[in-house]
Tab-separated table of C-alpha atoms in Angstrom:
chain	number	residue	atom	x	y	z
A	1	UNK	CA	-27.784	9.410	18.454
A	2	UNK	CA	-27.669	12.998	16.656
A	3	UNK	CA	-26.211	13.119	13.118
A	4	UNK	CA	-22.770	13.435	11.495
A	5	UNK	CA	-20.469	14.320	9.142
A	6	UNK	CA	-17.521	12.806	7.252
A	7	UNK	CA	-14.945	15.285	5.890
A	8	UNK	CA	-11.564	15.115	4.597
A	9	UNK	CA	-9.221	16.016	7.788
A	10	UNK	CA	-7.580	19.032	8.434
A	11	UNK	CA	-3.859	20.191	10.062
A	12	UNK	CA	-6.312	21.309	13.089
A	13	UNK	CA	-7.360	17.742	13.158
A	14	UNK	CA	-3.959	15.418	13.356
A	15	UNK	CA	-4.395	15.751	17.632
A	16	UNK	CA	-7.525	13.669	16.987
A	17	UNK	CA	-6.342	11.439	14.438
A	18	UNK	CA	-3.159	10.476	16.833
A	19	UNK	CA	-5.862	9.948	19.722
A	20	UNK	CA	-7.946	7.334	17.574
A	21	UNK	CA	-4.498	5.610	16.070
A	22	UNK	CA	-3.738	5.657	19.841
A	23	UNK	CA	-7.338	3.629	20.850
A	24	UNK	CA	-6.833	1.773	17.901
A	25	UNK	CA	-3.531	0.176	18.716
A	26	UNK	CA	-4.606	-0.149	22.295
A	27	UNK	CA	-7.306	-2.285	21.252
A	28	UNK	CA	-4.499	-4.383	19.697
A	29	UNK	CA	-2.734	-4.343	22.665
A	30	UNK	CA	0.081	-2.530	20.853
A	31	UNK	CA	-0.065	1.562	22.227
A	32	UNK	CA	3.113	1.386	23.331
A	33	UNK	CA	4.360	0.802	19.852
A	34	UNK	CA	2.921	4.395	18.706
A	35	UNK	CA	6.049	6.392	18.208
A	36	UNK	CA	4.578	8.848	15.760
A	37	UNK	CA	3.954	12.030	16.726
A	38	UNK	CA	1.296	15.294	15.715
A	39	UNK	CA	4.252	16.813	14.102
A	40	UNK	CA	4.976	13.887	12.369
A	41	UNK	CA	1.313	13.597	11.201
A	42	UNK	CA	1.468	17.237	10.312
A	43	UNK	CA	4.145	17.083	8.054
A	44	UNK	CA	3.306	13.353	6.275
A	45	UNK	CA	-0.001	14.494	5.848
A	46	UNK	CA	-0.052	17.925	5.012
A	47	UNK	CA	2.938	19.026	2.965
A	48	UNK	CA	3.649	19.218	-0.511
A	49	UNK	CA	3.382	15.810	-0.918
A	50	UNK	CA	0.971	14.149	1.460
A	51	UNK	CA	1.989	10.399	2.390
A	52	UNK	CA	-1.404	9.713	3.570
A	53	UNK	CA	-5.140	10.910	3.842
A	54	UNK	CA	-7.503	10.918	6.010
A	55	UNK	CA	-11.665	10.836	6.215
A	56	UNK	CA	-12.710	12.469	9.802
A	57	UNK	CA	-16.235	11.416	11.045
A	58	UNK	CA	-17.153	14.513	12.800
A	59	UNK	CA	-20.216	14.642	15.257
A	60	UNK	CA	-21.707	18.310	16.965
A	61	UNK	CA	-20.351	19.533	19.998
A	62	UNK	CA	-23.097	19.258	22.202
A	63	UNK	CA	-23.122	15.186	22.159
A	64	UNK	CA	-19.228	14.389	23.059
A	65	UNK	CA	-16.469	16.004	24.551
A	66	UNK	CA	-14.222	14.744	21.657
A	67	UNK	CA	-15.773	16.378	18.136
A	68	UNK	CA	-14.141	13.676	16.156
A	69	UNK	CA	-15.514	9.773	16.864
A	70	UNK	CA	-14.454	8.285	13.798
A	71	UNK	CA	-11.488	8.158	11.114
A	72	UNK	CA	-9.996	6.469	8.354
A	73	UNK	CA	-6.587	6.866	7.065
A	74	UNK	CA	-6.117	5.368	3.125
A	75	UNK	CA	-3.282	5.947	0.282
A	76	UNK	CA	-2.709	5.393	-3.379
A	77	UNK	CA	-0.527	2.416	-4.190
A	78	UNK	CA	0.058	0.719	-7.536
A	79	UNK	CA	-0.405	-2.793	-9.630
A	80	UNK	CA	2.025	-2.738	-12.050
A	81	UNK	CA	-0.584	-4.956	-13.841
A	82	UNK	CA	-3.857	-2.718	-13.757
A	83	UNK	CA	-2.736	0.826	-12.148
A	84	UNK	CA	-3.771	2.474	-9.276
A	85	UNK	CA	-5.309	1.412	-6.330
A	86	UNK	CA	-6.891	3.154	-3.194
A	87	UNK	CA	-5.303	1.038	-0.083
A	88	UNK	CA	-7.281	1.667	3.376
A	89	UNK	CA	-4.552	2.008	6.099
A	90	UNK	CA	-6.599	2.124	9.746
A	91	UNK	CA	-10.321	2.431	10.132
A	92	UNK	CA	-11.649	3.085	13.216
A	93	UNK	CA	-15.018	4.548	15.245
A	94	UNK	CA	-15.344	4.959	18.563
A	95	UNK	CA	-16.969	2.077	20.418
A	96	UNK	CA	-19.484	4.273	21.527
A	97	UNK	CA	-20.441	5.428	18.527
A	98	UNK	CA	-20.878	2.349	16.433
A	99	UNK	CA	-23.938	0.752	15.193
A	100	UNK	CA	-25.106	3.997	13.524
A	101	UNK	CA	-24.195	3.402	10.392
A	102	UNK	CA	-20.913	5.350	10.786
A	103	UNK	CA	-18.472	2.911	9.586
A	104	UNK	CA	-20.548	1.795	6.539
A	105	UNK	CA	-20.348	5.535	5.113
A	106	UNK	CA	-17.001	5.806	5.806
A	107	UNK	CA	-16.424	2.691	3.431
A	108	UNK	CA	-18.625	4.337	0.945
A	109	UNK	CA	-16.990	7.560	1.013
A	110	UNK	CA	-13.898	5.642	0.526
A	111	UNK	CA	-15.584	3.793	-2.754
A	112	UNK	CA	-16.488	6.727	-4.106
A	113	UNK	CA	-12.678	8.446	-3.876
A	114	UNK	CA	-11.585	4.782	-5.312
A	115	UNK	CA	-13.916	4.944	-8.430
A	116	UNK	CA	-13.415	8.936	-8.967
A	117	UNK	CA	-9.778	8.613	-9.123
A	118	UNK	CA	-9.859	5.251	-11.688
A	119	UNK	CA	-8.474	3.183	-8.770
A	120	UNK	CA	-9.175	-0.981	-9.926
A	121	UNK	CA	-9.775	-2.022	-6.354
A	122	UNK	CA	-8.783	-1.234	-2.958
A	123	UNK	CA	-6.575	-3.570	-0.309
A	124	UNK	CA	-6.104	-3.720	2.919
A	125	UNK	CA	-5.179	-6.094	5.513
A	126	UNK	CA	-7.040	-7.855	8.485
A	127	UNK	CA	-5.233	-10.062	11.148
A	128	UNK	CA	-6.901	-13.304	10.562
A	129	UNK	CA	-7.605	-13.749	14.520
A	130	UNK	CA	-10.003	-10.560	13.807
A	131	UNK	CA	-12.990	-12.044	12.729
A	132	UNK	CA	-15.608	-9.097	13.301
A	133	UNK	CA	-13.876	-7.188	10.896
A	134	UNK	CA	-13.010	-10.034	8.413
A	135	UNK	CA	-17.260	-10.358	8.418
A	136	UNK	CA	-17.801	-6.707	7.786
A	137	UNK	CA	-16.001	-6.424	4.586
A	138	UNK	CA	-16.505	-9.940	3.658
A	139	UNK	CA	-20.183	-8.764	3.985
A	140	UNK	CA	-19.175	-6.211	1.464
A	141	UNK	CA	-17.495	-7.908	-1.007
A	142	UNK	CA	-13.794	-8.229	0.299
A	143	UNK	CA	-11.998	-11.501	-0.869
A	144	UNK	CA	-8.839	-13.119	0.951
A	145	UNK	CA	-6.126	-12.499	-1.608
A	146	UNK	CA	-3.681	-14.307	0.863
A	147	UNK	CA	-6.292	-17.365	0.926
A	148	UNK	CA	-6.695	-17.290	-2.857
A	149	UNK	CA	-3.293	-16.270	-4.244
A	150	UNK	CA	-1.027	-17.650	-1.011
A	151	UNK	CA	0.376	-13.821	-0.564
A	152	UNK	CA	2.929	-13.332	2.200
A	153	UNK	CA	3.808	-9.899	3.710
A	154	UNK	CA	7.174	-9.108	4.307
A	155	UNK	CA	9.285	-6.169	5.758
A	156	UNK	CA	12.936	-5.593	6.201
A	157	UNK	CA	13.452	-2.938	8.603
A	158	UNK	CA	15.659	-0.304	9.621
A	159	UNK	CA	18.253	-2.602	11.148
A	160	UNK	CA	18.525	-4.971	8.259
A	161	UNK	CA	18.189	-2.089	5.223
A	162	UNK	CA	21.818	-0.327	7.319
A	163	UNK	CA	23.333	-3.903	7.417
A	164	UNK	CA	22.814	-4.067	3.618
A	165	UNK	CA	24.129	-0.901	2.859
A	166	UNK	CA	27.093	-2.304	4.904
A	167	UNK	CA	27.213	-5.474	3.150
A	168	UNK	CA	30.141	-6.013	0.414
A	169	UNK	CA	29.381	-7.806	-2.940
B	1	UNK	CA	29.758	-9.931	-16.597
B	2	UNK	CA	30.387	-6.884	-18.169
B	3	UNK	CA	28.936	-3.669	-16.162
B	4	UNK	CA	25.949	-2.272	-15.184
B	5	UNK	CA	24.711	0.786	-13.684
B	6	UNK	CA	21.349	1.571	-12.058
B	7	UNK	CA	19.313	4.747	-12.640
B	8	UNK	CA	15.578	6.004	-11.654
B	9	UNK	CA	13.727	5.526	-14.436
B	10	UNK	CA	12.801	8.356	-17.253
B	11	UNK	CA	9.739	8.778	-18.962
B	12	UNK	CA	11.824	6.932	-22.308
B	13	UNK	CA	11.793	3.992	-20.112
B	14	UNK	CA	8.161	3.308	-19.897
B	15	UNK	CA	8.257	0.690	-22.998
B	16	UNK	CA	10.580	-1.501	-20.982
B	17	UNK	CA	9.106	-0.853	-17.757
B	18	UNK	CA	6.736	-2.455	-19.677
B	19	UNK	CA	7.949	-5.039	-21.238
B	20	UNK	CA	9.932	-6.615	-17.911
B	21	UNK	CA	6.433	-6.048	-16.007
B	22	UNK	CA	5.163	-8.391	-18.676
B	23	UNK	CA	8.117	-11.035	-18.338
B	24	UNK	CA	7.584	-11.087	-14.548
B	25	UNK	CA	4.092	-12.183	-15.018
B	26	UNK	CA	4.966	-14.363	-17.437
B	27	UNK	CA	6.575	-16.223	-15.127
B	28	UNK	CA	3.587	-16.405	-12.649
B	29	UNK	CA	2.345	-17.587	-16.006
B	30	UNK	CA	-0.851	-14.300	-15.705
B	31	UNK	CA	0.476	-12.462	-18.631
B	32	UNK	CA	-2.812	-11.543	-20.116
B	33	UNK	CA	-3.679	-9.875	-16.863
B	34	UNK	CA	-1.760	-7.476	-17.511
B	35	UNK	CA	-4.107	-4.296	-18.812
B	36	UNK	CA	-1.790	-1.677	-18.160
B	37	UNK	CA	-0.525	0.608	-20.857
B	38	UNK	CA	2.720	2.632	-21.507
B	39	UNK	CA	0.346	5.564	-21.335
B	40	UNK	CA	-0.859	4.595	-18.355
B	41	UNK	CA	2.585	4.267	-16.686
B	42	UNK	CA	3.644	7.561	-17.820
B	43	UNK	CA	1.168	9.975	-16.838
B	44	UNK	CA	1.140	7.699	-13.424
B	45	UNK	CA	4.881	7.677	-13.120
B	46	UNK	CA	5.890	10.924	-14.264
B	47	UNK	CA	3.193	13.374	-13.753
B	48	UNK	CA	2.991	16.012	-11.294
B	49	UNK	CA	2.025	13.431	-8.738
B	50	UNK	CA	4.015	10.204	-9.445
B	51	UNK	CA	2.344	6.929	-8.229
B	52	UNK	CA	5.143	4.605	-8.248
B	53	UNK	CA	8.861	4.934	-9.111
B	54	UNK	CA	11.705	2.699	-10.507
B	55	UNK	CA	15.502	2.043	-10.577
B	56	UNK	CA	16.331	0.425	-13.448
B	57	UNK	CA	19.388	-1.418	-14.420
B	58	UNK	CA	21.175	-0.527	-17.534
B	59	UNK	CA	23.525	-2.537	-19.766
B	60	UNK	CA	26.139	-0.873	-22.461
B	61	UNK	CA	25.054	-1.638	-25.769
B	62	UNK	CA	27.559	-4.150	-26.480
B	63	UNK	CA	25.906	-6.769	-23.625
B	64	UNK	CA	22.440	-6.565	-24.367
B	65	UNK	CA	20.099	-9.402	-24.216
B	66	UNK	CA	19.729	-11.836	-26.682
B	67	UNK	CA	16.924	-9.711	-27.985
B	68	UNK	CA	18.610	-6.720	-28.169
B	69	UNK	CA	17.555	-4.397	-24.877
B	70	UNK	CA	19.613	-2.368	-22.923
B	71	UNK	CA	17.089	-2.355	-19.969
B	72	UNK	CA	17.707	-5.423	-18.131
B	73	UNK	CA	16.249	-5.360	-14.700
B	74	UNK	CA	14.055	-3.016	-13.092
B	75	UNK	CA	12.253	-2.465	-9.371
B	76	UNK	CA	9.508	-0.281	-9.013
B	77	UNK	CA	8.143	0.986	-5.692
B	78	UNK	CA	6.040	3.812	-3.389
B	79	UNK	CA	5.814	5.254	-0.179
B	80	UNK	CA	3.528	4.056	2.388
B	81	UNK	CA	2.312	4.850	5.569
B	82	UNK	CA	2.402	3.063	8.819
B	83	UNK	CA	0.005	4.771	11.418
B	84	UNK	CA	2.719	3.735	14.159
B	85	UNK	CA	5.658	4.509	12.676
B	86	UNK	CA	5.432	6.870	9.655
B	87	UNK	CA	6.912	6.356	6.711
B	88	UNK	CA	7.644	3.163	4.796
B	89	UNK	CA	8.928	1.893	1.430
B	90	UNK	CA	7.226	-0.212	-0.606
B	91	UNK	CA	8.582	-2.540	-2.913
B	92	UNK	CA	5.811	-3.640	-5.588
B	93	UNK	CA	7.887	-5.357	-8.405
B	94	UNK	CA	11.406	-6.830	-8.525
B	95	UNK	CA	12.945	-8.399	-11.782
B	96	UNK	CA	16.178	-9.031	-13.369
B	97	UNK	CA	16.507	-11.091	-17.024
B	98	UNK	CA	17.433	-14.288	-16.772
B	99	UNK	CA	20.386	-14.103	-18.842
B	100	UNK	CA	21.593	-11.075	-16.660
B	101	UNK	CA	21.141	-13.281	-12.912
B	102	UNK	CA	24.056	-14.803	-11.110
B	103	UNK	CA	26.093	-11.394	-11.568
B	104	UNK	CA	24.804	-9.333	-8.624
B	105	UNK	CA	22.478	-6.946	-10.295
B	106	UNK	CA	19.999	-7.638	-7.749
B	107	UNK	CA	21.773	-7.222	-5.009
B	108	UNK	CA	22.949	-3.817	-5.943
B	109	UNK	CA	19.167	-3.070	-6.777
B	110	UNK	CA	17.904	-3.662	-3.068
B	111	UNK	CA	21.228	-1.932	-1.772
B	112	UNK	CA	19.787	1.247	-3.869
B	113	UNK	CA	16.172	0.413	-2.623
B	114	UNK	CA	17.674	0.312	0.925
B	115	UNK	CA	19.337	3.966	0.703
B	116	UNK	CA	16.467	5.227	-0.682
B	117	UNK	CA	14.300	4.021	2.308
B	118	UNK	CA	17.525	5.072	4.654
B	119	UNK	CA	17.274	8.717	2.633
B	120	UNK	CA	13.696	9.268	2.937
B	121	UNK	CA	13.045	8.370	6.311
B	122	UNK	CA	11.607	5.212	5.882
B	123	UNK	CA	11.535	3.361	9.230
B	124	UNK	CA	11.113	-0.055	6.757
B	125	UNK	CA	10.831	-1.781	3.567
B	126	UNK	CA	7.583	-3.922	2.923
B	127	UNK	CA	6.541	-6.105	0.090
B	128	UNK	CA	4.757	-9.718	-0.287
B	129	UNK	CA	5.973	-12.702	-1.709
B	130	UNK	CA	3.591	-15.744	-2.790
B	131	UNK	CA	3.956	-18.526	-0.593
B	132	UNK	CA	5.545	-20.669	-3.255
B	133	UNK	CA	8.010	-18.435	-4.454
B	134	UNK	CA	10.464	-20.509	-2.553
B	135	UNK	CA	13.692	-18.958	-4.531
B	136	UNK	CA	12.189	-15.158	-3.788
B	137	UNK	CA	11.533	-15.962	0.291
B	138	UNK	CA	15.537	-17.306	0.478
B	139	UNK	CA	16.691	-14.697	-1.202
B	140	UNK	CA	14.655	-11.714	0.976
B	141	UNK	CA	14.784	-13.856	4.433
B	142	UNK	CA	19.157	-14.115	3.743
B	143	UNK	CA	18.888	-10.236	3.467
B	144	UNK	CA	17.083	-9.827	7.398
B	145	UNK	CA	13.580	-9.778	5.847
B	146	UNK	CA	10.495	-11.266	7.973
B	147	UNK	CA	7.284	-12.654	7.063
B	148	UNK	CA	4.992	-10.695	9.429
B	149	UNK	CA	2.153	-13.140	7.755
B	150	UNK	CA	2.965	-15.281	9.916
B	151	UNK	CA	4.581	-13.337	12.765
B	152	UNK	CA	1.690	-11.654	13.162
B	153	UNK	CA	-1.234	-12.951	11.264
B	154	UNK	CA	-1.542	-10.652	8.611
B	155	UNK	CA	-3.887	-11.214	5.227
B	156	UNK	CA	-4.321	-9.026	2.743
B	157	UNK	CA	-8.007	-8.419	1.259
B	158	UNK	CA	-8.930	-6.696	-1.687
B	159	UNK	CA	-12.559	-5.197	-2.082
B	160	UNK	CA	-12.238	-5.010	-6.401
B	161	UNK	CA	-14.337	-2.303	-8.656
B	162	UNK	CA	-17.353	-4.363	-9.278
B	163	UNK	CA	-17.995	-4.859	-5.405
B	164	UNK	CA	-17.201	-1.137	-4.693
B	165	UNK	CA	-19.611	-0.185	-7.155
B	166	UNK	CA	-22.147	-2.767	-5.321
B	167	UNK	CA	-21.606	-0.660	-2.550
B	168	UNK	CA	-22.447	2.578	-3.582
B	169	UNK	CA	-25.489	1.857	-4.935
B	170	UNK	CA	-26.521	-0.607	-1.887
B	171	UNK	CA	-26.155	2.136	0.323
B	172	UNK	CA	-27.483	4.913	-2.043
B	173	UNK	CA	-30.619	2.500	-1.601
B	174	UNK	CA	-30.851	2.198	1.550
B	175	UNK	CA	-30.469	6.006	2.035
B	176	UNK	CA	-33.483	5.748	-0.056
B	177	UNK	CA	-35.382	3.345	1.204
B	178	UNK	CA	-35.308	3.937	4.840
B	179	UNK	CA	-33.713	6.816	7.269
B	180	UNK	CA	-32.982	3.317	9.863
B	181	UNK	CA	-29.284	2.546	8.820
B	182	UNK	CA	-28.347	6.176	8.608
B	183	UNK	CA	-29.621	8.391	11.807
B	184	UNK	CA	-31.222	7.199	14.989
């Protein structure tokens, strides 16, 4: 395979970044539960306040239909114990462009943004059936906090955040 | 109980923020862990791009704590961002004084939490609880909340400073050392 190049995305680029969350979630048998849409990603992304950001992997026309094979979508969050931290959202290449090294300088870019911008460390969570990717960053470093500290996540959603509103003392 | 009201934090606030962060850890009994510094949370907290942000509940003078605050509970929380859905709230740290429980303060804090996520656009509210925090799971699960742990298998990983650092200079090396890993 031909070189590439990783690059922060671009507005141009959130039709791409919806097709890879799209493959992503499909390989989780969950595409169907994609309701976001470009304008969505547009406006998150890319407006005074940007909820999210992205890394593009980016290889030349001539090799692919698609220009952009590759993608990983991180935030800020914060440890009201040590500060900031960098937390990687979705992180996905293309299956046929894996085994090139791709994915390993995506993580690297992503260091480097952690350590420039005095983040401690960054999460991110792995279903525990997904044992490829628990290997790749356990190859890298990446320790089980839920093992090791017994964390739980939690959500209440929209449903159950109205019916609280609702709720009387 | 005498009243209370709750507010979003100001940039005066930052030495209790600080202090109530400390008494929560306390409790998980890691209060040397924590490194952060009022300087930190202001320039995080009310710069031009704020990391976090807090409610904080306020007492009248005349019921402070037995040591004399007027600060008596705080939650402090972010915006996230679900690939699927959009936006989310994110609820990092929850506290109230234990001489201040029992009276509903909490309750009113996650009923502001909840109009804040309801305001914003948030399609959901996520935080984690430590498996043994019995007390904390009752009180979220009574309020709708789900442990998507074990719904759905989720663990959370962290890759910490020392092994990111690892990783910049194992790949620098490799870059160096042969064009293999990089290009075919």
């Amino acid at each position: 395979m031909a070189s590439f190049i990783l690059r922060k995305a671009e507005p141009k680029d959130v039709s791409d970044i919806l097709r890879l969350i799209k493959e992503l979630a499909k390989f989780e048998e969950m595409e169907d539960q994609v309701i976001l849409t470009e304008k969505d990603l547009l406006e998150d992304g890319f407006g005074d306040h940007p909820f999210y950001h992205c890394i593009v992997a980016d290889v030349p026309k001539q090799h692919q239909s698609h220009v952009i094979i590759g993608f990983a979508m991180y935030y800020f969050t914060y440890d009201p114990w040590i500060g900031k931290l960098l937390y990687l959202e979705d992180f996905y290449v293309m299956k046929e462009f894996r085994g090139f090294g791709i994915g390993s300088e995506i993580l690297k870019k992503l260091s480097q943004t952690a350590v420039r911008t005095r983040c401690s460390s960054m999460h991110f969570i792995v279903a525990e059936w997904n044992k490829p990717s628990i290997d790749f960053y356990k190859r890298r470093g990446a320790s089980d906090l839920s093992l090791e500290e017994g964390w739980r996540l939690f959500k209440i959603d929209k449903q159950n955040l109205l019916k609280l509103l609702c709720s009387s003392k």
